[in-house]
Amino acid sequence: MQVLSVCGGVPLRGTAVIHGAKNSVLPVLAACVLCRSPCVLHNCPNIDDVESALQILRHLGCTAARSGSTVCVDASGMDACQIPPELAGKMRSSIIFLGAILSRLGCAELALPGGCPLGERPIDLHIAALRQMGAECVCSPDCVCCRAARLHGAVIALPFPSVGATENALLAALGCGETIEIQNAAREPEITDLVRFLQSAGAEISGGGTSKLTVCGGRPLHGTTYTILPDRVETASFLCAAAGCGGDVTLVRTDCTALSAVCSVLEGCGCEISSGRDSLRIRAPRRLRASRETIVTAPYPGFPTDVQAPMMAALLRAEGESRICETIFENRFHHVPQLRKLGADIALCGQTACIRGAERLRGAALHAEDLRGAMALVIGALQSEEESTITGIKHLRRGYDNLEENLRALGADVKCVEIC
Ligand code: EPZ
């Protein structure tokens, strides 16, 4: 079994390279199904979820190959509309293929998606949107089947700006011969990136980045060459690691425009953050001040739920008491009992965590249960001079490319060891 060994207690100093965004490349890979000639995607992170998406594409009859950080997909030979449990169950993003396959072939059959255990994670908003376009969807406890002889125009008002439901509705809408309007659409940068990719393939979409998307579908898309935007969650994770440990870290090949909510919290805790054209530099004191304001997760441009766990870890030693409220997922505190093993003082009251800064943290044997929680354990362990071990690192492999090497480039003592 692979275990991450971490010995911390030192400031982080140096430069780390940020990769393409997991939550952008995955819907873009699903969208390639709509393109009748090859797509070339640059800046694709080398992570397990991308490999899972490539396996799904090959299962559907597409060709999909990687060369370094470039992925080439040719969906011209696509001849299947089913995704079996062993592929769909590996990640949440498999559900985004539903709208794309339905749009392309008029039928789709998917086993229910996997992904981080953050709560129930239903797909009712996805299904409701497809039904509004005329799809017949039948949901059973372990799979969903959709058929649509013809998808028609609709005004889809999402009750919540769901990222996945927005992506599914967008991809299905491209198969409609009429205009589709998606109201209360998610505004995350990854949605904007998906819109830009589709536009580069010939799609007629307006409103990317706003809460109203208008799609004039019905025409096949052509192949394109596209560069995936930098991963804002990876960037925020490294900012939190530097803030928790202290030091002076520069992140390159990133996009500093999408992290104002995270940067303002860290600056309020005593960090100095400066940005270049495609870089961010953070200088952090040995010990942060606690966050004066309660950190509340919210849909973009609010504080990202994916940064809730890394930020909690950054605040474990902050002087004073910080509060974090999780409003997006009902069960996203799996990392709390693990962080307590390090000596962290965290009290949970419903969806709010209260962190009282500890003078020192100890080493511990930790276990990760989800992707961003796993990163929080790494950040927590990096703040103790004692050794910690982390199991469940398969979660890290799903979403962080080259993590150990990047952390070692900053002076961290992190290594992956095999234990029997
Ligand atoms: C995407 O998940 C991201 N995943 C998540 O990142 C991210 O945390 C989330 O958006 C919010 O920003 C990918 O993009 C692959 P939602 P998604 O639909 O689409 C409820 C990571 O760590 N909901 O916006 O699943 C849902 O249960 C991952 O990279 C319904 O009730 O998020 C949740 O409470 C974790 N019915 C809330 O909405 C639905 O049909 C937000 O979900 C859909 C969602």
XYZ file of C-alpha atoms and ligand atoms in Angstrom:
464
model
C 0.000 0.000 0.000
C 1.259 3.518 -0.771
C 1.582 5.920 2.148
C 2.638 9.547 2.152
C 5.301 10.353 4.745
C 5.473 14.037 5.795
C 7.958 15.730 8.121
C 7.213 19.437 8.396
C 7.848 22.321 10.722
C 9.821 24.374 8.207
C 8.738 27.386 6.114
C 8.118 26.711 2.422
C 10.309 28.610 -0.007
C 10.648 28.449 -3.789
C 8.528 28.100 -6.928
C 5.806 25.590 -7.810
C 4.209 25.034 -11.232
C 0.409 25.005 -11.463
C -1.297 22.601 -13.879
C -4.469 22.704 -15.962
C -7.751 22.709 -14.058
C -9.224 19.279 -13.242
C -12.743 20.724 -13.108
C -12.336 22.281 -16.534
C -10.576 19.514 -18.487
C -13.157 16.915 -17.390
C -16.251 18.641 -18.872
C -14.178 19.657 -21.905
C -13.275 15.995 -22.499
C -16.973 15.111 -22.316
C -17.725 17.933 -24.764
C -15.270 16.431 -27.289
C -17.993 13.842 -27.946
C -19.874 16.572 -29.840
C -16.966 17.333 -32.200
C -16.948 15.446 -35.514
C -13.202 15.918 -36.076
C -10.180 15.699 -33.768
C -9.647 17.989 -30.752
C -6.208 18.829 -29.351
C -6.213 19.901 -25.684
C -3.120 21.492 -24.135
C -2.317 21.938 -20.407
C -4.184 18.774 -19.365
C -3.117 17.665 -15.868
C -1.742 14.147 -15.506
C -4.245 12.954 -12.863
C -6.346 9.829 -12.417
C -9.675 11.538 -13.175
C -8.400 12.569 -16.606
C -7.281 8.985 -17.261
C -10.771 7.814 -16.234
C -12.331 10.272 -18.695
C -10.053 9.011 -21.483
C -11.100 5.437 -20.693
C -14.756 6.491 -20.989
C -14.093 8.150 -24.361
C -12.367 5.014 -25.669
C -15.260 2.875 -24.389
C -17.636 5.076 -26.428
C -15.634 4.357 -29.598
C -13.527 7.529 -29.641
C -9.750 7.584 -29.828
C -8.047 9.396 -26.954
C -4.291 9.657 -26.443
C -1.972 11.687 -24.249
C 1.476 13.088 -25.059
C 2.829 14.957 -22.043
C 0.216 17.538 -21.093
C -1.449 17.388 -24.514
C -4.464 15.136 -25.082
C -5.901 14.353 -28.519
C -9.485 13.124 -28.849
C -11.189 11.993 -32.080
C -14.904 11.316 -31.563
C -15.681 10.813 -35.258
C -15.901 7.048 -34.757
C -18.101 7.170 -31.656
C -20.481 4.174 -31.719
C -21.725 3.552 -28.154
C -23.959 5.394 -25.704
C -23.460 3.390 -22.497
C -21.005 3.970 -19.612
C -20.675 0.929 -17.297
C -20.327 1.121 -13.490
C -16.611 0.308 -13.500
C -15.972 3.506 -15.499
C -18.795 5.783 -14.309
C -18.189 4.967 -10.655
C -14.651 6.341 -10.602
C -15.574 10.033 -10.502
C -18.416 12.532 -10.301
C -17.607 13.942 -13.728
C -18.797 10.843 -15.542
C -22.304 12.313 -15.232
C -21.310 15.181 -17.518
C -21.090 12.675 -20.393
C -24.882 12.191 -20.104
C -25.827 15.439 -21.842
C -23.047 15.124 -24.405
C -23.882 11.524 -25.424
C -27.627 12.293 -25.531
C -26.937 15.344 -27.673
C -24.784 13.352 -30.090
C -26.688 10.039 -30.347
C -30.203 10.700 -28.984
C -29.736 8.101 -26.264
C -27.497 7.648 -23.215
C -27.242 5.037 -20.489
C -24.925 5.689 -17.529
C -24.270 3.969 -14.262
C -24.532 6.532 -11.477
C -21.341 8.571 -10.916
C -18.802 8.166 -8.136
C -16.692 10.975 -6.721
C -15.883 12.370 -3.284
C -18.288 11.355 -0.461
C -19.444 14.901 0.320
C -23.087 14.070 0.924
C -25.859 12.569 -1.178
C -24.792 14.339 -4.404
C -28.065 13.785 -6.293
C -28.472 14.419 -10.038
C -32.085 15.628 -9.935
C -31.189 19.047 -11.387
C -29.354 17.385 -14.288
C -32.330 15.138 -15.092
C -34.895 17.952 -14.736
C -32.973 20.079 -17.251
C -32.783 17.245 -19.807
C -36.501 16.497 -19.371
C -37.295 20.163 -20.026
C -35.582 19.750 -23.403
C -37.794 16.778 -24.225
C -35.632 13.880 -23.073
C -37.291 10.819 -21.528
C -35.165 9.922 -18.506
C -35.603 6.811 -16.394
C -33.618 6.672 -13.153
C -33.035 3.453 -11.231
C -31.004 3.039 -8.030
C -27.845 2.385 -9.995
C -28.234 3.875 -13.457
C -29.916 6.528 -15.583
C -31.251 6.029 -19.115
C -32.189 8.967 -21.340
C -33.694 8.994 -24.815
C -34.666 11.885 -27.060
C -35.869 11.517 -30.645
C -35.572 15.292 -30.781
C -34.430 17.776 -28.124
C -36.363 21.060 -28.261
C -35.856 24.605 -27.038
C -36.598 25.551 -23.412
C -35.930 28.102 -20.689
C -34.206 26.160 -17.897
C -34.260 27.942 -14.544
C -31.880 26.114 -12.195
C -33.053 26.340 -8.573
C -29.374 26.302 -7.535
C -26.332 27.292 -9.658
C -25.156 23.691 -9.847
C -21.842 23.395 -11.723
C -22.549 19.920 -13.067
C -26.172 20.590 -13.968
C -25.111 23.738 -15.850
C -22.518 21.730 -17.791
C -24.941 18.903 -18.603
C -27.675 21.294 -19.736
C -25.164 23.211 -21.855
C -23.900 20.096 -23.628
C -27.399 18.707 -24.192
C -28.577 22.095 -25.477
C -26.090 21.874 -28.344
C -28.153 18.979 -29.686
C -31.335 21.073 -29.757
C -32.338 22.613 -33.042
C -33.727 25.613 -31.144
C -32.617 28.167 -28.582
C -32.021 27.067 -24.982
C -31.693 29.554 -22.129
C -30.137 28.431 -18.862
C -31.008 30.780 -16.004
C -29.220 30.826 -12.628
C -26.332 29.054 -14.361
C -23.130 28.419 -12.413
C -20.506 31.151 -13.040
C -17.377 29.219 -12.059
C -14.323 29.913 -14.292
C -14.467 26.260 -15.360
C -17.879 26.914 -16.928
C -16.460 29.889 -18.803
C -13.605 27.685 -19.991
C -16.078 25.067 -21.256
C -18.044 27.760 -23.111
C -14.854 29.083 -24.701
C -13.857 25.558 -25.774
C -17.286 24.977 -27.345
C -17.198 28.351 -29.099
C -13.776 27.461 -30.535
C -15.444 24.306 -31.946
C -18.152 26.377 -33.639
C -20.867 26.497 -30.961
C -23.114 29.550 -30.740
C -23.256 30.338 -26.997
C -23.534 33.665 -25.208
C -23.328 34.628 -21.525
C -20.298 32.588 -20.438
C -19.355 33.593 -16.896
C -22.773 35.108 -16.243
C -25.802 33.469 -14.653
C -27.662 33.369 -17.990
C -26.405 31.193 -20.838
C -28.082 31.248 -24.258
C -27.361 28.386 -26.656
C -28.338 28.169 -30.331
C -27.774 24.463 -30.911
C -28.427 22.014 -33.693
C -25.229 22.116 -35.720
C -22.388 19.586 -35.452
C -19.221 20.964 -33.936
C -15.831 20.714 -35.623
C -12.506 19.813 -34.053
C -10.406 22.481 -32.362
C -7.183 23.131 -30.474
C -7.637 24.502 -26.978
C -5.586 25.226 -23.851
C -7.198 24.384 -20.506
C -7.162 27.191 -17.924
C -4.922 26.897 -14.835
C -6.315 25.108 -11.792
C -7.512 27.695 -9.262
C -8.086 25.018 -6.611
C -4.547 23.656 -6.967
C -3.312 27.264 -6.759
C -5.400 27.918 -3.635
C -4.179 24.649 -2.090
C -0.544 25.739 -2.445
C -1.366 29.221 -1.120
C -2.881 27.533 1.948
C 0.176 25.294 2.368
C 2.485 28.328 2.297
C 0.199 30.246 4.654
C 0.070 27.372 7.146
C 3.827 26.737 7.137
C 5.054 30.301 6.696
C 7.566 31.221 4.022
C 7.840 32.774 0.568
C 6.331 30.855 -2.337
C 5.771 31.772 -5.974
C 3.224 29.873 -8.084
C 3.711 30.081 -11.838
C 1.552 29.299 -14.859
C -1.510 30.182 -12.819
C -4.411 32.585 -13.181
C -4.634 35.081 -10.328
C -7.976 36.580 -11.401
C -10.192 33.838 -9.957
C -8.992 33.727 -6.362
C -9.905 37.086 -4.846
C -12.098 35.501 -2.146
C -9.254 33.196 -1.048
C -6.526 35.850 -1.257
C -8.520 38.348 0.817
C -8.926 35.780 3.618
C -5.182 34.996 3.602
C -4.241 38.706 3.519
C -6.575 39.246 6.486
C -4.612 36.575 8.333
C -1.279 38.348 7.830
C -0.062 37.114 4.420
C 1.247 39.365 1.661
C 0.116 38.293 -1.805
C 1.313 39.860 -5.058
C 0.494 38.854 -8.616
C 2.328 38.885 -11.921
C 0.953 38.209 -15.412
C 0.635 34.462 -14.748
C 2.089 34.113 -11.261
C 1.171 34.616 -7.625
C 3.645 35.198 -4.780
C 2.730 34.678 -1.143
C 4.839 35.721 1.841
C 3.508 34.315 5.095
C 4.564 34.805 8.743
C 5.586 31.840 10.888
C 2.185 32.077 12.569
C -1.010 33.509 11.032
C -3.610 35.634 12.736
C -7.001 33.916 12.948
C -9.550 35.003 10.352
C -11.619 37.793 11.875
C -14.564 37.111 9.568
C -16.361 33.780 9.372
C -15.359 32.121 6.094
C -18.546 31.045 4.311
C -18.371 28.828 1.212
C -20.588 29.912 -1.678
C -21.011 29.540 -5.447
C -18.507 31.555 -7.514
C -17.370 34.286 -7.001
C -17.824 33.402 -3.335
C -15.306 31.442 -1.268
C -14.857 28.084 -3.049
C -16.088 24.992 -1.211
C -13.094 23.117 -2.657
C -10.773 25.391 -0.638
C -12.654 24.918 2.651
C -10.531 21.973 3.804
C -7.105 23.359 2.716
C -7.952 26.701 4.365
C -8.991 24.981 7.598
C -5.613 23.249 7.646
C -3.815 26.555 7.043
C -5.572 28.017 10.097
C -4.752 25.194 12.550
C -1.977 27.220 14.245
C -3.398 30.711 13.590
C -3.402 32.895 16.700
C -7.029 33.177 17.887
C -10.262 31.580 16.752
C -11.353 31.144 13.107
C -14.733 29.977 11.835
C -15.558 28.265 8.544
C -19.138 27.581 7.407
C -19.737 24.986 4.651
C -22.931 25.813 2.750
C -22.529 23.810 -0.490
C -22.153 20.169 0.603
C -23.860 18.634 3.587
C -21.012 16.348 4.599
C -17.659 17.953 3.825
C -15.874 17.771 7.181
C -14.322 14.268 6.942
C -10.892 15.865 7.439
C -11.791 17.275 10.891
C -11.333 14.125 13.018
C -8.080 13.438 11.165
C -6.744 16.972 11.747
C -7.588 16.593 15.458
C -5.092 13.685 15.579
C -2.398 16.297 14.856
C -3.457 18.173 17.977
C -5.757 20.626 16.209
C -8.540 22.187 18.294
C -11.602 22.108 16.023
C -15.200 22.189 17.258
C -18.053 21.428 14.877
C -21.487 22.963 15.296
C -23.689 21.875 12.405
C -22.098 23.168 9.201
C -19.696 25.509 11.032
C -16.193 24.596 12.190
C -14.510 26.658 14.905
C -10.703 26.393 14.851
C -8.732 27.567 17.898
C -5.103 28.040 16.893
C -2.720 25.515 18.480
C 0.804 26.561 19.494
C 2.239 23.365 18.056
C 1.031 20.332 16.114
C 2.260 16.759 16.511
C 2.800 13.976 13.992
C 0.092 11.332 13.527
C -1.112 8.460 11.355
C -3.829 10.002 9.171
C -6.335 8.640 6.656
C -7.783 10.608 3.723
C -11.370 10.082 2.558
C -11.751 12.681 -0.208
C -9.637 14.761 -2.559
C -9.533 18.192 -0.915
C -9.638 16.682 2.565
C -6.510 14.719 1.641
C -4.754 17.974 0.746
C -5.821 19.411 4.098
C -4.102 16.497 5.865
C -0.888 17.195 3.920
C -1.041 20.890 4.870
C -1.696 20.009 8.510
C 1.156 17.488 8.631
C 3.548 20.034 7.056
C 3.130 22.194 10.187
C 4.628 19.638 12.590
C 8.304 18.776 12.998
C 7.249 15.213 13.791
C 6.614 12.650 11.067
C 3.061 11.994 9.898
C 1.859 9.250 7.582
C -1.196 9.595 5.332
C -3.095 6.654 3.828
C -5.858 6.956 1.212
C -3.562 8.930 -1.083
C -5.441 7.588 -4.133
C -7.674 10.616 -3.497
C -4.723 12.965 -4.033
C -3.858 11.200 -7.304
C -7.343 12.028 -8.636
C -6.765 15.775 -8.579
C -3.175 16.900 -7.901
C -0.523 16.423 -10.597
C 3.089 15.977 -9.420
C 2.154 16.926 -5.851
C 5.153 15.510 -3.990
C 7.655 16.912 -6.482
C 6.027 20.345 -6.312
C 6.064 20.320 -2.503
C 9.698 19.091 -2.408
C 10.599 21.990 -4.742
C 9.390 24.231 -1.893
C 11.615 22.478 0.651
C 8.988 20.137 2.098
C 10.051 16.690 3.299
C 7.303 14.656 1.593
C 7.742 11.208 0.105
C 5.553 8.332 -1.025
C 6.572 4.995 0.528
C 5.350 1.472 -0.063
C 4.338 -0.460 3.033
C 3.125 -4.056 3.068
C -18.446 20.456 -9.027
O -19.153 19.373 -8.453
C -16.971 20.176 -8.774
N -16.584 18.921 -9.408
C -16.721 20.068 -7.275
O -15.318 19.883 -7.077
C -17.146 21.385 -6.614
O -16.995 21.253 -5.228
C -18.608 21.687 -6.964
O -18.782 21.698 -8.392
C -19.054 23.030 -6.418
O -18.237 24.034 -6.914
C -16.281 18.929 -10.716
O -16.384 19.939 -11.390
C -15.825 17.622 -11.298
P -22.729 21.051 -7.837
P -20.746 19.199 -8.747
O -23.611 20.356 -8.799
O -21.035 19.572 -10.150
C -26.334 19.799 -5.011
C -13.382 18.815 -6.290
O -12.923 18.648 -5.145
N -26.934 19.222 -6.225
O -22.457 22.510 -8.005
O -21.154 17.869 -8.277
C -25.113 18.998 -4.578
O -25.490 17.868 -3.811
C -14.869 18.629 -6.520
O -12.717 19.147 -7.293
C -28.247 18.739 -6.160
O -28.886 18.798 -5.125
O -21.322 20.310 -7.755
C -24.341 20.006 -3.771
O -24.894 20.067 -2.480
C -15.616 18.240 -5.265
N -28.799 18.197 -7.280
C -24.611 21.322 -4.509
O -25.794 21.090 -5.295
C -28.102 18.115 -8.455
O -28.682 17.627 -9.446
C -23.467 21.745 -5.441
O -23.294 20.743 -6.372
C -26.777 18.601 -8.501
C -26.218 19.160 -7.377
